[in-house]
XYZ file of C-alpha atoms in Angstrom:
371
model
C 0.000 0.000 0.000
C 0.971 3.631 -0.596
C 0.018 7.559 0.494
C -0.149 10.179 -1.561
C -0.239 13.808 0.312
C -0.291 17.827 -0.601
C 3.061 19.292 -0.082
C 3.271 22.264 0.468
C 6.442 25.033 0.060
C 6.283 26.286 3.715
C 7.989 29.867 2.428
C 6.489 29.843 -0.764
C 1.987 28.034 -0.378
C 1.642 28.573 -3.604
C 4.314 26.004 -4.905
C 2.675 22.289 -4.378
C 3.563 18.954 -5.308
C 1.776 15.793 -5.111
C 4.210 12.922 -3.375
C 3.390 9.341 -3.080
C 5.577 7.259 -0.581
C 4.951 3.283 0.335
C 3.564 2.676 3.554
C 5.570 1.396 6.676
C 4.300 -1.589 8.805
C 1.965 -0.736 11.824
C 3.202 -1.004 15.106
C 1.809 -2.445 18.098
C -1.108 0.071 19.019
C -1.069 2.257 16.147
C -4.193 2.435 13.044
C -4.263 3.492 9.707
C -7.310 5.662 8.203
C -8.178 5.980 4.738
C -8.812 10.083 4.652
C -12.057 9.701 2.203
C -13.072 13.599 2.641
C -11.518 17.107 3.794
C -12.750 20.662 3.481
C -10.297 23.056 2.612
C -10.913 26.913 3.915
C -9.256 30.208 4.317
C -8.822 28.957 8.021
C -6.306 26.147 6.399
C -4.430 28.670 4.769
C -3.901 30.686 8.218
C -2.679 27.017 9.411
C -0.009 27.313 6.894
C 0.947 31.365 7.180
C 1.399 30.481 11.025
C 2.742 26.939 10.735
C 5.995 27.853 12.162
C 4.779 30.256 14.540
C 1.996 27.961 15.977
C 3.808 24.586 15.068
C 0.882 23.944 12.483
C 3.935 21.985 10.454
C 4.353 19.854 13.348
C 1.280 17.577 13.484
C 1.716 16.467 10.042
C 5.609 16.009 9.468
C 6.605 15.388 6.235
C 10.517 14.523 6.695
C 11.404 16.688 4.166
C 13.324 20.038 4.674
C 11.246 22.779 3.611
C 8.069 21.062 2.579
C 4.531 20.915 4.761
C 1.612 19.305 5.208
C -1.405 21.477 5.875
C -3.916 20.258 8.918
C -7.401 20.126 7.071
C -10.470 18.771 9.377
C -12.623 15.855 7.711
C -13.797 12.430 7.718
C -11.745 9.261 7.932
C -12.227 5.380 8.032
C -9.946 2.469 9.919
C -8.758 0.204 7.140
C -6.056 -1.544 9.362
C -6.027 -2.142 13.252
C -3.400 -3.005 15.390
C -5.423 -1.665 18.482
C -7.818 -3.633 20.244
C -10.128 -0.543 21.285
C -10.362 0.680 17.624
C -11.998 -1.747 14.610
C -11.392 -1.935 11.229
C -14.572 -0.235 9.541
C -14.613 2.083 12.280
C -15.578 6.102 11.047
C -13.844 9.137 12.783
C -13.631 12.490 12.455
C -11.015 14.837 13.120
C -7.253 16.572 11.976
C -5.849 15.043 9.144
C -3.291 15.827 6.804
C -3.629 16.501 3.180
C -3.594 12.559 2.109
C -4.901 9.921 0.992
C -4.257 8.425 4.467
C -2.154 8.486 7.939
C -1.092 6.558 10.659
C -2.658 6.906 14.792
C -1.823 5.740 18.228
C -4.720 5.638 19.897
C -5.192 6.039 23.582
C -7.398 7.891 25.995
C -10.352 5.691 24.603
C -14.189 6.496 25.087
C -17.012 5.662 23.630
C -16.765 9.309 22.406
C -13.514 9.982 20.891
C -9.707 8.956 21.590
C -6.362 11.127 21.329
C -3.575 10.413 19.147
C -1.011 9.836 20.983
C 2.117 9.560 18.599
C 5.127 11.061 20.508
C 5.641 14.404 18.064
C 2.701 15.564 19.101
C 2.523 15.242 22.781
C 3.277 18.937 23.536
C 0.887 20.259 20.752
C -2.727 21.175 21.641
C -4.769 18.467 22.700
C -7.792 19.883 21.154
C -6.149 18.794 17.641
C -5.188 15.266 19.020
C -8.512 14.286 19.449
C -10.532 12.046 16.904
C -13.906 11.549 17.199
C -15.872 8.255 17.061
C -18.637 8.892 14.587
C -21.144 6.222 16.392
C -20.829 8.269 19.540
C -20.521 11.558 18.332
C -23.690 13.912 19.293
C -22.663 16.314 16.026
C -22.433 13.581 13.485
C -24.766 12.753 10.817
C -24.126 10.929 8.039
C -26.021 12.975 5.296
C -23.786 15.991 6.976
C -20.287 15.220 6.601
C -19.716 18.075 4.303
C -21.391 20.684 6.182
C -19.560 19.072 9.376
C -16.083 19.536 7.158
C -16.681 22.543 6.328
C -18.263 24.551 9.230
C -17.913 22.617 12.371
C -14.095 23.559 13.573
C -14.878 27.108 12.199
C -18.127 27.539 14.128
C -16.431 26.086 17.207
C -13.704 28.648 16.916
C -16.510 31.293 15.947
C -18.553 30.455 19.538
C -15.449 30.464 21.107
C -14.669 34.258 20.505
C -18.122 35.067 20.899
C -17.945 33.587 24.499
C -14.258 35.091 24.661
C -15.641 38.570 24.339
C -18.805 38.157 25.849
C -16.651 36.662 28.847
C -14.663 39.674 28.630
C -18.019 41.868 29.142
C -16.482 43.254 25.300
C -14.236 45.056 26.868
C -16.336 48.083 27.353
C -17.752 48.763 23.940
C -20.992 48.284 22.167
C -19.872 47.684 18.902
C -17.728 44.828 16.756
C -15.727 45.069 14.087
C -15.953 42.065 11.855
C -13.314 42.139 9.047
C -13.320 39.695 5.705
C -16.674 39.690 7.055
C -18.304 36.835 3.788
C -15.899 34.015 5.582
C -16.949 31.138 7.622
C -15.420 31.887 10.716
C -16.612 35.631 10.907
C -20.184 35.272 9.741
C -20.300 32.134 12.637
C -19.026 34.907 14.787
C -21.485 37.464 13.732
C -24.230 34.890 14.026
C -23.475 34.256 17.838
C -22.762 38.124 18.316
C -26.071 38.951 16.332
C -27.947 37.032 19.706
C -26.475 39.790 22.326
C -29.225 42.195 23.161
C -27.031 46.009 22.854
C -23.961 44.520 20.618
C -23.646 46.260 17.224
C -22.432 43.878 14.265
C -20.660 45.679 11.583
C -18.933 43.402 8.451
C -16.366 44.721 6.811
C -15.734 43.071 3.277
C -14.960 43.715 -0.324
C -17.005 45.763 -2.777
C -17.836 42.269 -4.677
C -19.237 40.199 -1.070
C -21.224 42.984 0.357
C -24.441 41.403 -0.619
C -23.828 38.436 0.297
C -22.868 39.606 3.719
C -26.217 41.570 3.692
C -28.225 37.976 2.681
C -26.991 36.358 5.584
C -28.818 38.538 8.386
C -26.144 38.919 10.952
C -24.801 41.925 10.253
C -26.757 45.216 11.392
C -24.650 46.623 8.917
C -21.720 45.584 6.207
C -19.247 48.279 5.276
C -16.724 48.125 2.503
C -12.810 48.382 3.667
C -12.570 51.185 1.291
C -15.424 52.691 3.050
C -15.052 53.537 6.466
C -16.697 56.988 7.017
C -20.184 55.152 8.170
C -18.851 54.169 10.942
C -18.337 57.684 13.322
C -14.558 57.616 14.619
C -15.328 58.470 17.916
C -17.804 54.941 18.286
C -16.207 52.558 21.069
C -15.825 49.177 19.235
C -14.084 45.932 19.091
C -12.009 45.422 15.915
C -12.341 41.368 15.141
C -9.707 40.630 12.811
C -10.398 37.846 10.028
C -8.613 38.974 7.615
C -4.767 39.406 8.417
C -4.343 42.899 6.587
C -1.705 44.568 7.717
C -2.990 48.258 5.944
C -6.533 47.582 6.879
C -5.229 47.062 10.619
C -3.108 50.416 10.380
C -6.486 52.054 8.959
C -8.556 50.747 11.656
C -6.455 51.505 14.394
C -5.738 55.095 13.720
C -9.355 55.939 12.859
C -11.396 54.677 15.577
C -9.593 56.492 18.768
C -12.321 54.524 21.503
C -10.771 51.024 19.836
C -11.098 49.178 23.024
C -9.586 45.879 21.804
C -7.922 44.431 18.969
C -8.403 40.801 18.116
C -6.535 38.787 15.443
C -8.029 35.405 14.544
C -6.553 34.541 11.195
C -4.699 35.778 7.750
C -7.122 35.462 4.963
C -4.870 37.641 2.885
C -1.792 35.849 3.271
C -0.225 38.447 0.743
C -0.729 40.873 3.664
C 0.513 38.776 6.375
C 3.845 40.160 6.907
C 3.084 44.050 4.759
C 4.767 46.657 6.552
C 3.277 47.821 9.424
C 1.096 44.388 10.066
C 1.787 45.173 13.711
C 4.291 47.659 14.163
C 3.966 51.191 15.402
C 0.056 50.733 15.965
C -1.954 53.293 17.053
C -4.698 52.404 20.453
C -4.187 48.654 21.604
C -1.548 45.946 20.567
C -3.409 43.449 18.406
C -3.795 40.310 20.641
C -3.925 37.056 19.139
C -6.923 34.779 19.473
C -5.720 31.322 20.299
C -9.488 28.891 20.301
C -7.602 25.708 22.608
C -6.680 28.548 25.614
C -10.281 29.286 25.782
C -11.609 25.799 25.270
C -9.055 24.843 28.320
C -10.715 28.136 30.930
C -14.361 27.322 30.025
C -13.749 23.736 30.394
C -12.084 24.090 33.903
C -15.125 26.230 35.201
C -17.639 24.545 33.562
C -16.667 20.957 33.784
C -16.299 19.115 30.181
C -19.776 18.209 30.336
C -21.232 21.211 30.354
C -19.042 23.036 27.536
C -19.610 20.391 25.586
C -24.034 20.112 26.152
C -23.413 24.552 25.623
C -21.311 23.516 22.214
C -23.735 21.327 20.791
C -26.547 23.624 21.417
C -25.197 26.265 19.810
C -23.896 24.448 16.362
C -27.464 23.117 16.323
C -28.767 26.556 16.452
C -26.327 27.690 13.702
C -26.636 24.794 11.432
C -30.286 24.823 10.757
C -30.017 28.708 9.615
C -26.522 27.976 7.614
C -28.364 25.454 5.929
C -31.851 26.431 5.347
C -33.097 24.761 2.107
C -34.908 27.589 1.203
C -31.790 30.463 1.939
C -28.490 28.301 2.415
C -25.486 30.166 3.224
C -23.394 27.618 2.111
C -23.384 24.879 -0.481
C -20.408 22.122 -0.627
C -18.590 21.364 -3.823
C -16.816 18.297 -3.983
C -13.493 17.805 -5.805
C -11.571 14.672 -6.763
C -8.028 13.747 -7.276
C -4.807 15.076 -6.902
C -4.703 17.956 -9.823
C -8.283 18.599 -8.714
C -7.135 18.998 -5.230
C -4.508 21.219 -6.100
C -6.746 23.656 -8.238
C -8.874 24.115 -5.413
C -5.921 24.901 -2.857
C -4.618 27.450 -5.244
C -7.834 29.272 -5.901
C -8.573 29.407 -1.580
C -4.986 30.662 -2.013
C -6.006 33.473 -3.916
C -8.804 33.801 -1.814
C -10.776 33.846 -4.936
C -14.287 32.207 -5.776
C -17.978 32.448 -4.340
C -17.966 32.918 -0.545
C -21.383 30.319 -0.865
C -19.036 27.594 -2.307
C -17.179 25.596 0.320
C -14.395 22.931 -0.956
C -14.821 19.672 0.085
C -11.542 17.551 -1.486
C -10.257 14.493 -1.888
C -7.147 12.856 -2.917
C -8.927 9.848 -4.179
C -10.110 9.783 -7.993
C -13.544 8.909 -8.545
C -15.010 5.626 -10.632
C -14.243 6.370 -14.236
C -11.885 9.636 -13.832
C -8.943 9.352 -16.112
């Protein structure tokens, strides 16, 4: 048997390469998955502008100097079992790399879920480690993997900042900030946000999203980045950064002199990432970094597991059934096949190009009949 994987030139994402190695024998403990669907995002791409930074690169190594293997979240299935806890058959969701498949060491087994616990990755966070045991799982459905693929890690980060800030008491201010406003982890944001009785939701987006960002009903208003004058300069806000711009930071930060808090969640526009002035020299607050497991690790502490986990669910089942009304969907998955296929669509999330409605669902796998 053999792997095939998405490399991927960690100081130059666009360059790729498709690389096919033959599989080593299991070891006592350890599974392999066959990686049958991922989605691919603009959150994936700010796994591979920070993969050094946030030791993205590590969970995935590929051995070679220079080259990467981007985290993706999907769906897998156990084709090979040297574990007695985990069968052959078995369907789990969770991290994976860019492949066709990969290797676990199970442990920490529930009915639930089990951690990987493969030595490289003992000091990473655990919420990445863990794989979860479709049977058991309380978000799974079967006719939902896509949606799952595409929305669930994002929406979990989303309610995470919206409890972050809410926890916070938003740091004084009435209003949020919302850049690159049409992506999935800002309008899951604004969606939570849009619930708070006295909280403000304004998008900020491109000329070409603003009506999409309108259709979606969780922004009181959207505002263009071009087009700031709507908002008054004196208004105490939040500034909820999605996008990773290092001008549209600058701009933000010396126009609204009541910023009461910076946040920076991701790098859509990885061209931007390290512009001049990203985070230098900034007028009001120092932009903070959001980091989701540092939350997930305070509420789970005060709440007990349990509890976050019965608040989680809740709240993705709210979200869901709006994201995916038949009769308005905000979102409709497009599936790609194959390794050229696969590559096509990493280069056009890349380029953070394409309809913000159409989510990527890959994989590496050829269908029946493809040449």
């Amino acid at each position: 048997m053999s792997t095939t994987s998405l490399l991927i030139r960690k100081d130059q994402l666009a360059t790729t390469r498709l690389h096919t190695a033959t599989d080593e024998p299991l070891a006592d403990g350890q599974v392999r998955v066959r990686i049958d669907s991922f989605a691919l995002t603009s959150n994936n791409i700010t796994y591979a502008a920070f993969g050094d930074a946030m030791s993205y690169w590590q969970f995935y190594p590929t051995g070679e100097e220079g080259w990467g293997s981007i985290p993706v979240w999907g769906f897998a299935s156990v084709v090979q079992s040297l574990h007695p806890g985990v069968a052959v058959g078995e369907r789990l969701y969770g991290y994976w790399p860019m492949a066709t498949g990969t290797v676990l060491s199970p442990g920490r087994l529930s009915p639930e879920r089990f951690t990987d616990t493969a030595p490289h990755r003992a000091e990473l966070p655990a919420v990445y480690n863990q794989y979860f045991r479709c049977a058991s799982d309380p978000l799974y459905t079967a006719e939902s993997e896509d949606t799952q693929s595409l929305l669930r890690p994002l929406f979990i980060t989303s309610w995470l900042i919206d409890d972050f800030m809410g926890d916070n008491d938003f740091f004084g201010a009435k209003t949020m900030l919302l850049s690159s406003a049409s992506s999935k982890t800002a309008y899951g944001t604004a969606f939570q946000l849009h619930q708070r009785e006295g909280i403000e939701v304004i998008g900020l987006t491109s000329p070409a999203n603003v009506a999409f960002c309108e259709s979606l009903g969780c922004y009181d208003r959207v505002v263009t980045y071009e087009a700031l004058d709507p908002i008054a300069a004196d208004t105490p806000c939040v500034y909820i950064d999605f996008a990773g711009n290092g001008a549209l930071r600058n701009a933000i930060h010396a126009r609204f002199a009541n910023l009461a808090f910076s946040s920076s969640i991701g790098g859509t526009h990885v061209e931007q990432l390290a512009s001049k002035g990203a985070g230098k020299d900034l007028a009001g607050p120092r932009a903070t970094l959001f980091f989701a497991p540092a939350q997930i690790k305070k509420r789970t502490t005060e709440w007990g597991a349990e509890e976050f986990g019965r608040r989680m669910v809740a709240a993705w089942h709210h979200f869901i059934a709006t994201a995916t009304d038949a009769n308005k969907p905000w979102l409709r998955a497009e599936r790609h096949h194959g390794g050229e296929a696969v590559q096509a669509a990493y280069a056009q999330v890349l380029a953070g190009k394409g309809d913000p409605r159409a989510g990527h669902v890959l994989s590496l796998y050829k269908q029946p009949g493809d040449a």
